[in-house]
Amino acid sequence: MQRILSGIQPSGVPTLGNYLGALRNWVALQHDHECLYCVVDLHAITVWQDPHQLAAQTREMAAALLACGIDPERHVLFHQSAVHAHVRLAWIFNCIARLGWLNRMTQFKDKAGKDRENASAGLYVYPNLMAADILVYHATRVPVGDDQRQHLELANDIAQKFNHDYGVEFFPTIEPLILGPAARVMSLRDGTKKMSKSDPSDQSRINLTDDADTIALKIRRAKTDPEPLPETPAGLEGRPEARNLVGIYAALAETDAAAVLAEHGGKGFGPFKEALAALTIARLEPIAEETRRRLADPGGVDAVLRKGARRAAEIADPIAAEAERLVGFLPG
Ligand code: AQP
């Protein structure tokens, strides 16, 4: 069975975008892979996180993952900061990766924005930590959105350079696992911007913990244009908000845009939004309910994470120790 590693930042409450782009696939992959799923709190602090909220958000993220169907008995669910091997290997990778490689990373450019001088050094070396997250388990498959492809190529460059520099075949090649049609969910306020859990506007996203009334209201208020829905997908060209809502409907109904438009095309957004709200509520309400139930016992969620961290460390510690030995460190 191939080993999978994937992570999600506890930088807010998980969104419908995280669910359709990642979490739903994580659950499905459990059937035929050995899975390690990680709440990546080390990655989250590459941008400012309120320390009073970070622990709560980490727990909330874990509860949501459990509610989505991650099975912590058959697989491993943990928080990244609890497994120190990630940081040990990330430091070695900081010394392997070249500045020129990191300078090409488009996510850093996007996240740092215009004020690059003021971005944290952590944000800059984020891809090196991501490479360590994966390679410290010798994981070979990583389910990611298309936006992460560049980081995985960098991880493979790092693995190859390590193997070459130290004359070993120690780190394997990683294969990105881009699943299904690219489910990229956009903001409800701006169809050209990705839906994000850290967007300052709560109206821009649907949170996995939103109740039915909140979901219905957010969808009713979602930005649209004045035209009716087109009859075919070609008519979505140049209409990012319409494309997004149709895409969300298709992803939730596990169908495609053509089938959605065959049913709803030619009509105004009013009735379509009602149908979309009903479908979203039907899919998300059980998850929100189970997340709340889990969070009523915070100690129970923490215990799942701690147990997961112990099991993750059993795999990662010997691999980090061997990498350190290859580099030439004396054992501690
Ligand atoms: N809008 C989205 N549509 C589809 N997939 C998405 N993902 C995130 N947003 C969307 C996928 O969710 C996984 C975990 O993401 P992450 O927490 O590591 O960071 P992110 O991609 O930066 O997600 P956010 O929600 O936008 O977080 P913040 O606001 O903190 O930056 C990834 O597999 C990602 O592709």
Tab-separated table of C-alpha atoms and ligand atoms in Angstrom:
chain	number	residue	atom	x	y	z
A	1	MET	CA	0.000	0.000	0.000
A	2	GLN	CA	1.395	3.418	-0.921
A	3	ARG	CA	1.879	5.967	1.843
A	4	ILE	CA	0.081	9.303	1.559
A	5	LEU	CA	0.804	12.500	3.447
A	6	SER	CA	-1.305	15.630	3.295
A	7	GLY	CA	-1.764	18.677	5.496
A	8	ILE	CA	-4.148	21.531	6.199
A	9	GLN	CA	-3.405	24.773	8.013
A	10	PRO	CA	-5.382	25.619	11.169
A	11	SER	CA	-5.551	29.228	9.962
A	12	GLY	CA	-9.325	29.376	10.445
A	13	VAL	CA	-12.378	27.167	10.200
A	14	PRO	CA	-12.212	24.806	7.195
A	15	THR	CA	-14.293	25.980	4.251
A	16	LEU	CA	-16.360	24.413	1.519
A	17	GLY	CA	-13.272	25.009	-0.680
A	18	ASN	CA	-11.074	22.912	1.614
A	19	TYR	CA	-13.784	20.242	1.678
A	20	LEU	CA	-14.309	19.937	-2.085
A	21	GLY	CA	-10.659	20.519	-3.015
A	22	ALA	CA	-9.040	18.344	-0.361
A	23	LEU	CA	-10.891	16.781	2.573
A	24	ARG	CA	-13.454	14.830	0.563
A	25	ASN	CA	-10.580	13.236	-1.355
A	26	TRP	CA	-8.645	12.519	1.838
A	27	VAL	CA	-11.570	10.479	3.118
A	28	ALA	CA	-11.832	8.483	-0.129
A	29	LEU	CA	-8.080	7.762	-0.224
A	30	GLN	CA	-8.302	5.940	3.091
A	31	HIS	CA	-9.759	2.890	1.331
A	32	ASP	CA	-6.607	1.939	-0.557
A	33	HIS	CA	-3.693	3.895	0.942
A	34	GLU	CA	-1.851	4.204	4.227
A	35	CYS	CA	-2.705	7.816	5.129
A	36	LEU	CA	-1.045	10.367	7.380
A	37	TYR	CA	-3.075	13.571	7.757
A	38	CYS	CA	-1.537	16.512	9.493
A	39	VAL	CA	-2.906	19.788	10.897
A	40	VAL	CA	0.037	21.976	9.892
A	41	ASP	CA	0.309	24.529	12.672
A	42	LEU	CA	3.989	25.207	11.857
A	43	HIS	CA	2.918	26.318	8.387
A	44	ALA	CA	0.076	28.421	9.813
A	45	ILE	CA	2.451	30.703	11.765
A	46	THR	CA	4.274	31.743	8.597
A	47	VAL	CA	1.634	34.488	8.730
A	48	TRP	CA	0.484	35.996	12.025
A	49	GLN	CA	-1.820	33.814	14.146
A	50	ASP	CA	-3.377	34.996	17.384
A	51	PRO	CA	-1.830	32.669	20.008
A	52	HIS	CA	-5.113	32.568	21.937
A	53	GLN	CA	-6.842	31.207	18.860
A	54	LEU	CA	-4.234	28.920	17.298
A	55	ALA	CA	-4.684	26.014	19.732
A	56	ALA	CA	-8.475	26.275	19.490
A	57	GLN	CA	-8.314	26.393	15.682
A	58	THR	CA	-6.019	23.348	15.625
A	59	ARG	CA	-8.508	21.403	17.739
A	60	GLU	CA	-11.430	22.663	15.647
A	61	MET	CA	-9.670	21.591	12.443
A	62	ALA	CA	-9.032	18.119	13.880
A	63	ALA	CA	-12.693	17.840	14.942
A	64	ALA	CA	-13.817	18.838	11.438
A	65	LEU	CA	-11.485	16.264	9.846
A	66	LEU	CA	-12.903	13.555	12.096
A	67	ALA	CA	-16.429	14.731	11.254
A	68	CYS	CA	-15.650	14.520	7.517
A	69	GLY	CA	-14.732	10.859	7.996
A	70	ILE	CA	-10.995	10.669	8.684
A	71	ASP	CA	-10.492	7.427	10.602
A	72	PRO	CA	-7.828	7.887	13.305
A	73	GLU	CA	-7.752	4.184	14.145
A	74	ARG	CA	-6.814	2.842	10.713
A	75	HIS	CA	-4.829	5.955	9.699
A	76	VAL	CA	-2.847	8.695	11.450
A	77	LEU	CA	-4.190	12.166	12.336
A	78	PHE	CA	-1.852	14.520	14.197
A	79	HIS	CA	-0.659	18.114	14.566
A	80	GLN	CA	2.649	18.956	12.971
A	81	SER	CA	4.339	20.795	15.862
A	82	ALA	CA	4.066	17.657	18.024
A	83	VAL	CA	6.376	15.651	15.727
A	84	HIS	CA	9.775	17.336	15.931
A	85	ALA	CA	11.247	15.278	13.109
A	86	HIS	CA	9.531	17.659	10.626
A	87	VAL	CA	11.617	20.588	11.863
A	88	ARG	CA	14.846	18.584	12.086
A	89	LEU	CA	14.581	17.579	8.428
A	90	ALA	CA	13.309	21.005	7.354
A	91	TRP	CA	16.540	22.598	8.631
A	92	ILE	CA	18.635	20.208	6.561
A	93	PHE	CA	16.422	21.010	3.554
A	94	ASN	CA	16.905	24.759	4.160
A	95	CYS	CA	20.575	24.032	3.529
A	96	ILE	CA	19.894	21.875	0.437
A	97	ALA	CA	17.366	24.095	-1.409
A	98	ARG	CA	18.882	26.917	-3.489
A	99	LEU	CA	17.672	30.518	-3.231
A	100	GLY	CA	17.060	30.500	-6.983
A	101	TRP	CA	14.610	27.623	-6.570
A	102	LEU	CA	12.649	29.388	-3.834
A	103	ASN	CA	12.620	32.642	-5.793
A	104	ARG	CA	10.518	30.932	-8.461
A	105	MET	CA	7.713	29.898	-6.086
A	106	THR	CA	4.542	31.682	-7.150
A	107	GLN	CA	2.698	31.037	-3.867
A	108	PHE	CA	5.276	33.111	-1.966
A	109	LYS	CA	4.815	35.939	-4.455
A	110	ASP	CA	1.012	35.714	-4.094
A	111	LYS	CA	1.001	35.496	-0.305
A	112	ALA	CA	3.729	38.093	0.312
A	113	GLY	CA	2.018	40.505	-2.083
A	114	LYS	CA	3.549	43.928	-2.635
A	115	ASP	CA	5.152	44.122	0.827
A	116	ARG	CA	7.716	41.348	0.228
A	117	GLU	CA	10.360	42.872	2.496
A	118	ASN	CA	7.955	42.510	5.389
A	119	ALA	CA	7.025	38.840	4.779
A	120	SER	CA	8.359	36.328	7.314
A	121	ALA	CA	11.418	34.221	6.483
A	122	GLY	CA	9.161	31.256	7.358
A	123	LEU	CA	6.802	32.097	4.498
A	124	TYR	CA	9.787	32.089	2.145
A	125	VAL	CA	11.071	28.655	3.236
A	126	TYR	CA	7.539	27.201	3.573
A	127	PRO	CA	8.134	24.813	0.608
A	128	ASN	CA	11.218	23.360	2.342
A	129	LEU	CA	9.134	22.511	5.411
A	130	MET	CA	6.473	21.031	3.133
A	131	ALA	CA	9.136	18.835	1.493
A	132	ALA	CA	10.227	17.692	4.961
A	133	ASP	CA	6.605	16.972	5.983
A	134	ILE	CA	6.344	14.483	3.136
A	135	LEU	CA	9.849	13.034	2.938
A	136	VAL	CA	10.219	12.477	6.674
A	137	TYR	CA	7.687	9.656	6.180
A	138	HIS	CA	9.151	8.542	2.840
A	139	ALA	CA	5.616	9.197	1.562
A	140	THR	CA	5.357	8.793	-2.201
A	141	ARG	CA	1.934	10.207	-2.984
A	142	VAL	CA	0.517	13.584	-2.047
A	143	PRO	CA	-3.059	14.619	-2.845
A	144	VAL	CA	-2.931	18.331	-3.652
A	145	GLY	CA	-4.714	21.041	-5.556
A	146	ASP	CA	-3.155	22.133	-8.827
A	147	ASP	CA	-1.747	25.215	-7.030
A	148	GLN	CA	0.615	22.962	-5.030
A	149	ARG	CA	2.190	21.209	-8.023
A	150	GLN	CA	5.133	23.624	-8.038
A	151	HIS	CA	5.915	22.911	-4.377
A	152	LEU	CA	5.968	19.176	-5.046
A	153	GLU	CA	8.384	19.648	-7.947
A	154	LEU	CA	10.621	21.568	-5.551
A	155	ALA	CA	10.344	18.745	-2.986
A	156	ASN	CA	11.546	16.310	-5.641
A	157	ASP	CA	14.441	18.643	-6.545
A	158	ILE	CA	15.413	18.742	-2.864
A	159	ALA	CA	15.190	14.942	-2.532
A	160	GLN	CA	17.335	14.438	-5.634
A	161	LYS	CA	19.963	16.956	-4.574
A	162	PHE	CA	20.173	15.387	-1.108
A	163	ASN	CA	20.596	11.927	-2.654
A	164	HIS	CA	23.200	13.258	-5.096
A	165	ASP	CA	25.186	15.342	-2.580
A	166	TYR	CA	25.409	12.509	-0.044
A	167	GLY	CA	25.784	9.745	-2.635
A	168	VAL	CA	22.719	7.783	-1.493
A	169	GLU	CA	19.292	6.671	-2.718
A	170	PHE	CA	17.584	7.685	0.496
A	171	PHE	CA	14.605	9.856	-0.415
A	172	PRO	CA	11.993	8.529	-2.886
A	173	THR	CA	10.335	10.441	-5.720
A	174	ILE	CA	6.999	12.004	-4.809
A	175	GLU	CA	4.020	11.742	-7.121
A	176	PRO	CA	1.369	14.460	-6.966
A	177	LEU	CA	-2.114	13.009	-6.834
A	178	ILE	CA	-4.379	15.526	-8.565
A	179	LEU	CA	-7.802	13.979	-8.167
A	180	GLY	CA	-10.846	14.371	-10.401
A	181	PRO	CA	-11.757	17.590	-12.180
A	182	ALA	CA	-9.897	20.479	-10.535
A	183	ALA	CA	-12.368	21.509	-7.847
A	184	ARG	CA	-11.352	25.089	-7.238
A	185	VAL	CA	-13.962	26.914	-5.214
A	186	MET	CA	-13.950	30.699	-5.487
A	187	SER	CA	-15.021	33.445	-3.079
A	188	LEU	CA	-18.766	34.146	-2.873
A	189	ARG	CA	-17.954	37.880	-3.050
A	190	ASP	CA	-15.489	37.764	-5.963
A	191	GLY	CA	-15.505	34.910	-8.467
A	192	THR	CA	-11.882	35.572	-9.448
A	193	LYS	CA	-10.504	35.031	-5.907
A	194	LYS	CA	-10.076	31.659	-4.209
A	195	MET	CA	-12.390	30.881	-1.272
A	196	SER	CA	-10.080	31.055	1.760
A	197	LYS	CA	-10.515	30.367	5.453
A	198	SER	CA	-8.378	33.433	6.271
A	199	ASP	CA	-10.309	35.877	4.040
A	200	PRO	CA	-11.289	38.829	6.272
A	201	SER	CA	-14.905	38.615	5.017
A	202	ASP	CA	-16.911	35.742	6.513
A	203	GLN	CA	-19.479	36.341	3.726
A	204	SER	CA	-16.876	35.245	1.159
A	205	ARG	CA	-16.942	31.620	2.290
A	206	ILE	CA	-19.045	28.786	3.650
A	207	ASN	CA	-17.505	27.334	6.784
A	208	LEU	CA	-17.915	23.649	7.569
A	209	THR	CA	-19.369	24.754	10.930
A	210	ASP	CA	-22.007	27.174	9.522
A	211	ASP	CA	-25.600	26.354	10.441
A	212	ALA	CA	-28.351	25.962	7.832
A	213	ASP	CA	-29.657	29.550	8.109
A	214	THR	CA	-26.160	31.016	7.734
A	215	ILE	CA	-25.441	28.865	4.662
A	216	ALA	CA	-28.758	29.860	3.046
A	217	LEU	CA	-28.135	33.561	3.739
A	218	LYS	CA	-24.558	33.495	2.410
A	219	ILE	CA	-25.673	31.781	-0.816
A	220	ARG	CA	-28.619	34.156	-1.238
A	221	ARG	CA	-26.211	37.112	-0.884
A	222	ALA	CA	-23.501	35.594	-3.121
A	223	LYS	CA	-22.429	37.950	-5.887
A	224	THR	CA	-23.939	37.188	-9.319
A	225	ASP	CA	-24.526	39.043	-12.580
A	226	PRO	CA	-27.894	40.202	-14.000
A	227	GLU	CA	-28.116	37.613	-16.836
A	228	PRO	CA	-30.024	34.321	-16.436
A	229	LEU	CA	-27.944	31.122	-16.183
A	230	PRO	CA	-26.685	29.937	-19.606
A	231	GLU	CA	-27.928	26.701	-21.170
A	232	THR	CA	-24.425	25.257	-21.708
A	233	PRO	CA	-20.975	25.520	-20.011
A	234	ALA	CA	-19.646	27.650	-22.927
A	235	GLY	CA	-21.979	30.429	-21.738
A	236	LEU	CA	-20.127	30.609	-18.387
A	237	GLU	CA	-17.137	32.186	-20.157
A	238	GLY	CA	-16.413	35.634	-18.660
A	239	ARG	CA	-18.949	35.066	-15.846
A	240	PRO	CA	-16.764	33.991	-12.903
A	241	GLU	CA	-19.487	34.182	-10.237
A	242	ALA	CA	-21.956	32.113	-12.267
A	243	ARG	CA	-19.194	29.621	-13.096
A	244	ASN	CA	-18.329	29.306	-9.409
A	245	LEU	CA	-21.884	28.654	-8.205
A	246	VAL	CA	-22.496	26.121	-10.976
A	247	GLY	CA	-19.135	24.487	-10.162
A	248	ILE	CA	-20.031	24.203	-6.468
A	249	TYR	CA	-23.398	22.669	-7.338
A	250	ALA	CA	-21.770	20.183	-9.722
A	251	ALA	CA	-19.105	19.184	-7.185
A	252	LEU	CA	-21.642	18.689	-4.381
A	253	ALA	CA	-24.018	16.741	-6.628
A	254	GLU	CA	-21.056	14.749	-8.057
A	255	THR	CA	-22.007	15.651	-11.615
A	256	ASP	CA	-20.717	18.205	-14.151
A	257	ALA	CA	-21.584	21.754	-15.210
A	258	ALA	CA	-23.393	20.548	-18.364
A	259	ALA	CA	-25.791	18.422	-16.289
A	260	VAL	CA	-26.411	21.286	-13.836
A	261	LEU	CA	-27.137	23.719	-16.677
A	262	ALA	CA	-29.379	21.213	-18.451
A	263	GLU	CA	-31.579	21.423	-15.351
A	264	HIS	CA	-31.157	25.066	-14.285
A	265	GLY	CA	-30.028	26.907	-17.452
A	266	GLY	CA	-32.208	29.702	-18.816
A	267	LYS	CA	-33.605	30.546	-15.360
A	268	GLY	CA	-32.689	33.412	-13.032
A	269	PHE	CA	-30.306	33.031	-10.085
A	270	GLY	CA	-33.103	33.170	-7.475
A	271	PRO	CA	-34.403	29.609	-7.837
A	272	PHE	CA	-30.915	28.251	-8.574
A	273	LYS	CA	-29.570	29.742	-5.347
A	274	GLU	CA	-32.441	28.139	-3.419
A	275	ALA	CA	-31.554	24.729	-4.928
A	276	LEU	CA	-27.839	25.272	-4.256
A	277	ALA	CA	-28.510	26.258	-0.633
A	278	ALA	CA	-30.655	23.145	-0.072
A	279	LEU	CA	-27.953	20.881	-1.551
A	280	THR	CA	-25.135	22.554	0.416
A	281	ILE	CA	-27.076	22.283	3.675
A	282	ALA	CA	-27.889	18.621	3.019
A	283	ARG	CA	-24.188	17.832	2.477
A	284	LEU	CA	-22.656	20.008	5.200
A	285	GLU	CA	-25.135	19.849	8.048
A	286	PRO	CA	-24.138	16.336	9.198
A	287	ILE	CA	-20.470	17.440	9.205
A	288	ALA	CA	-21.220	20.596	11.218
A	289	GLU	CA	-23.269	18.590	13.718
A	290	GLU	CA	-20.559	15.965	14.170
A	291	THR	CA	-17.876	18.690	14.508
A	292	ARG	CA	-19.904	20.320	17.307
A	293	ARG	CA	-20.382	16.954	18.994
A	294	ARG	CA	-16.627	16.293	18.892
A	295	LEU	CA	-15.819	19.777	20.190
A	296	ALA	CA	-18.097	19.266	23.181
A	297	ASP	CA	-15.286	16.953	24.386
A	298	PRO	CA	-12.090	18.921	23.638
A	299	GLY	CA	-9.999	16.483	25.696
A	300	GLY	CA	-11.167	13.654	23.430
A	301	VAL	CA	-10.022	15.491	20.281
A	302	ASP	CA	-6.661	16.338	21.910
A	303	ALA	CA	-6.173	12.685	22.858
A	304	VAL	CA	-6.736	11.610	19.224
A	305	LEU	CA	-4.093	14.124	18.082
A	306	ARG	CA	-1.584	13.081	20.760
A	307	LYS	CA	-1.975	9.402	19.915
A	308	GLY	CA	-1.596	10.236	16.217
A	309	ALA	CA	1.562	12.245	16.946
A	310	ARG	CA	3.105	9.280	18.788
A	311	ARG	CA	2.379	6.973	15.853
A	312	ALA	CA	3.673	9.542	13.338
A	313	ALA	CA	6.888	9.984	15.357
A	314	GLU	CA	7.481	6.219	15.314
A	315	ILE	CA	7.775	6.463	11.520
A	316	ALA	CA	9.437	9.878	11.234
A	317	ASP	CA	12.057	9.777	14.003
A	318	PRO	CA	14.215	7.004	12.489
A	319	ILE	CA	14.076	8.634	9.034
A	320	ALA	CA	15.125	12.037	10.430
A	321	ALA	CA	17.883	10.347	12.464
A	322	GLU	CA	19.203	8.562	9.364
A	323	ALA	CA	19.172	11.836	7.365
A	324	GLU	CA	21.176	13.475	10.188
A	325	ARG	CA	23.645	10.579	10.209
A	326	LEU	CA	24.088	10.886	6.430
A	327	VAL	CA	24.755	14.616	6.823
A	328	GLY	CA	27.431	13.783	9.381
A	329	PHE	CA	25.889	14.835	12.692
A	330	LEU	CA	27.079	12.965	15.778
A	331	PRO	CA	24.169	11.123	17.435
A	332	GLY	CA	22.665	13.107	20.345
B	1	AQP	N1	-10.889	27.448	-2.569
B	1	AQP	C1	-10.383	26.231	-2.647
B	1	AQP	N2	-10.835	25.371	-3.590
B	1	AQP	C2	-10.312	24.102	-3.661
B	1	AQP	N3	-9.366	23.628	-2.829
B	1	AQP	C3	-8.901	24.446	-1.872
B	1	AQP	N4	-7.973	24.298	-0.899
B	1	AQP	C4	-7.892	25.443	-0.190
B	1	AQP	N5	-8.744	26.372	-0.673
B	1	AQP	C5	-9.388	25.790	-1.729
B	1	AQP	C6	-7.216	23.071	-0.647
B	1	AQP	O1	-7.282	22.811	0.758
B	1	AQP	C7	-6.083	22.150	1.160
B	1	AQP	C8	-5.581	22.723	2.455
B	1	AQP	O2	-5.227	24.044	2.281
B	1	AQP	P1	-4.283	24.800	3.328
B	1	AQP	O3	-4.985	24.971	4.602
B	1	AQP	O4	-2.968	24.110	3.437
B	1	AQP	O5	-3.972	26.168	2.685
B	1	AQP	P2	-4.614	26.977	1.551
B	1	AQP	O6	-4.583	26.230	0.258
B	1	AQP	O7	-3.925	28.305	1.544
B	1	AQP	O8	-6.137	27.093	2.030
B	1	AQP	P3	-6.933	28.374	2.537
B	1	AQP	O9	-8.254	27.893	3.012
B	1	AQP	O10	-6.900	29.432	1.475
B	1	AQP	O11	-6.082	28.802	3.790
B	1	AQP	P4	-5.452	30.219	4.128
B	1	AQP	O12	-6.616	31.155	4.123
B	1	AQP	O13	-4.836	30.055	5.471
B	1	AQP	O14	-4.435	30.530	3.066
B	1	AQP	C9	-5.097	22.261	0.004
B	1	AQP	O15	-4.987	20.972	-0.614
B	1	AQP	C10	-5.732	23.244	-0.948
B	1	AQP	O16	-5.420	22.959	-2.317
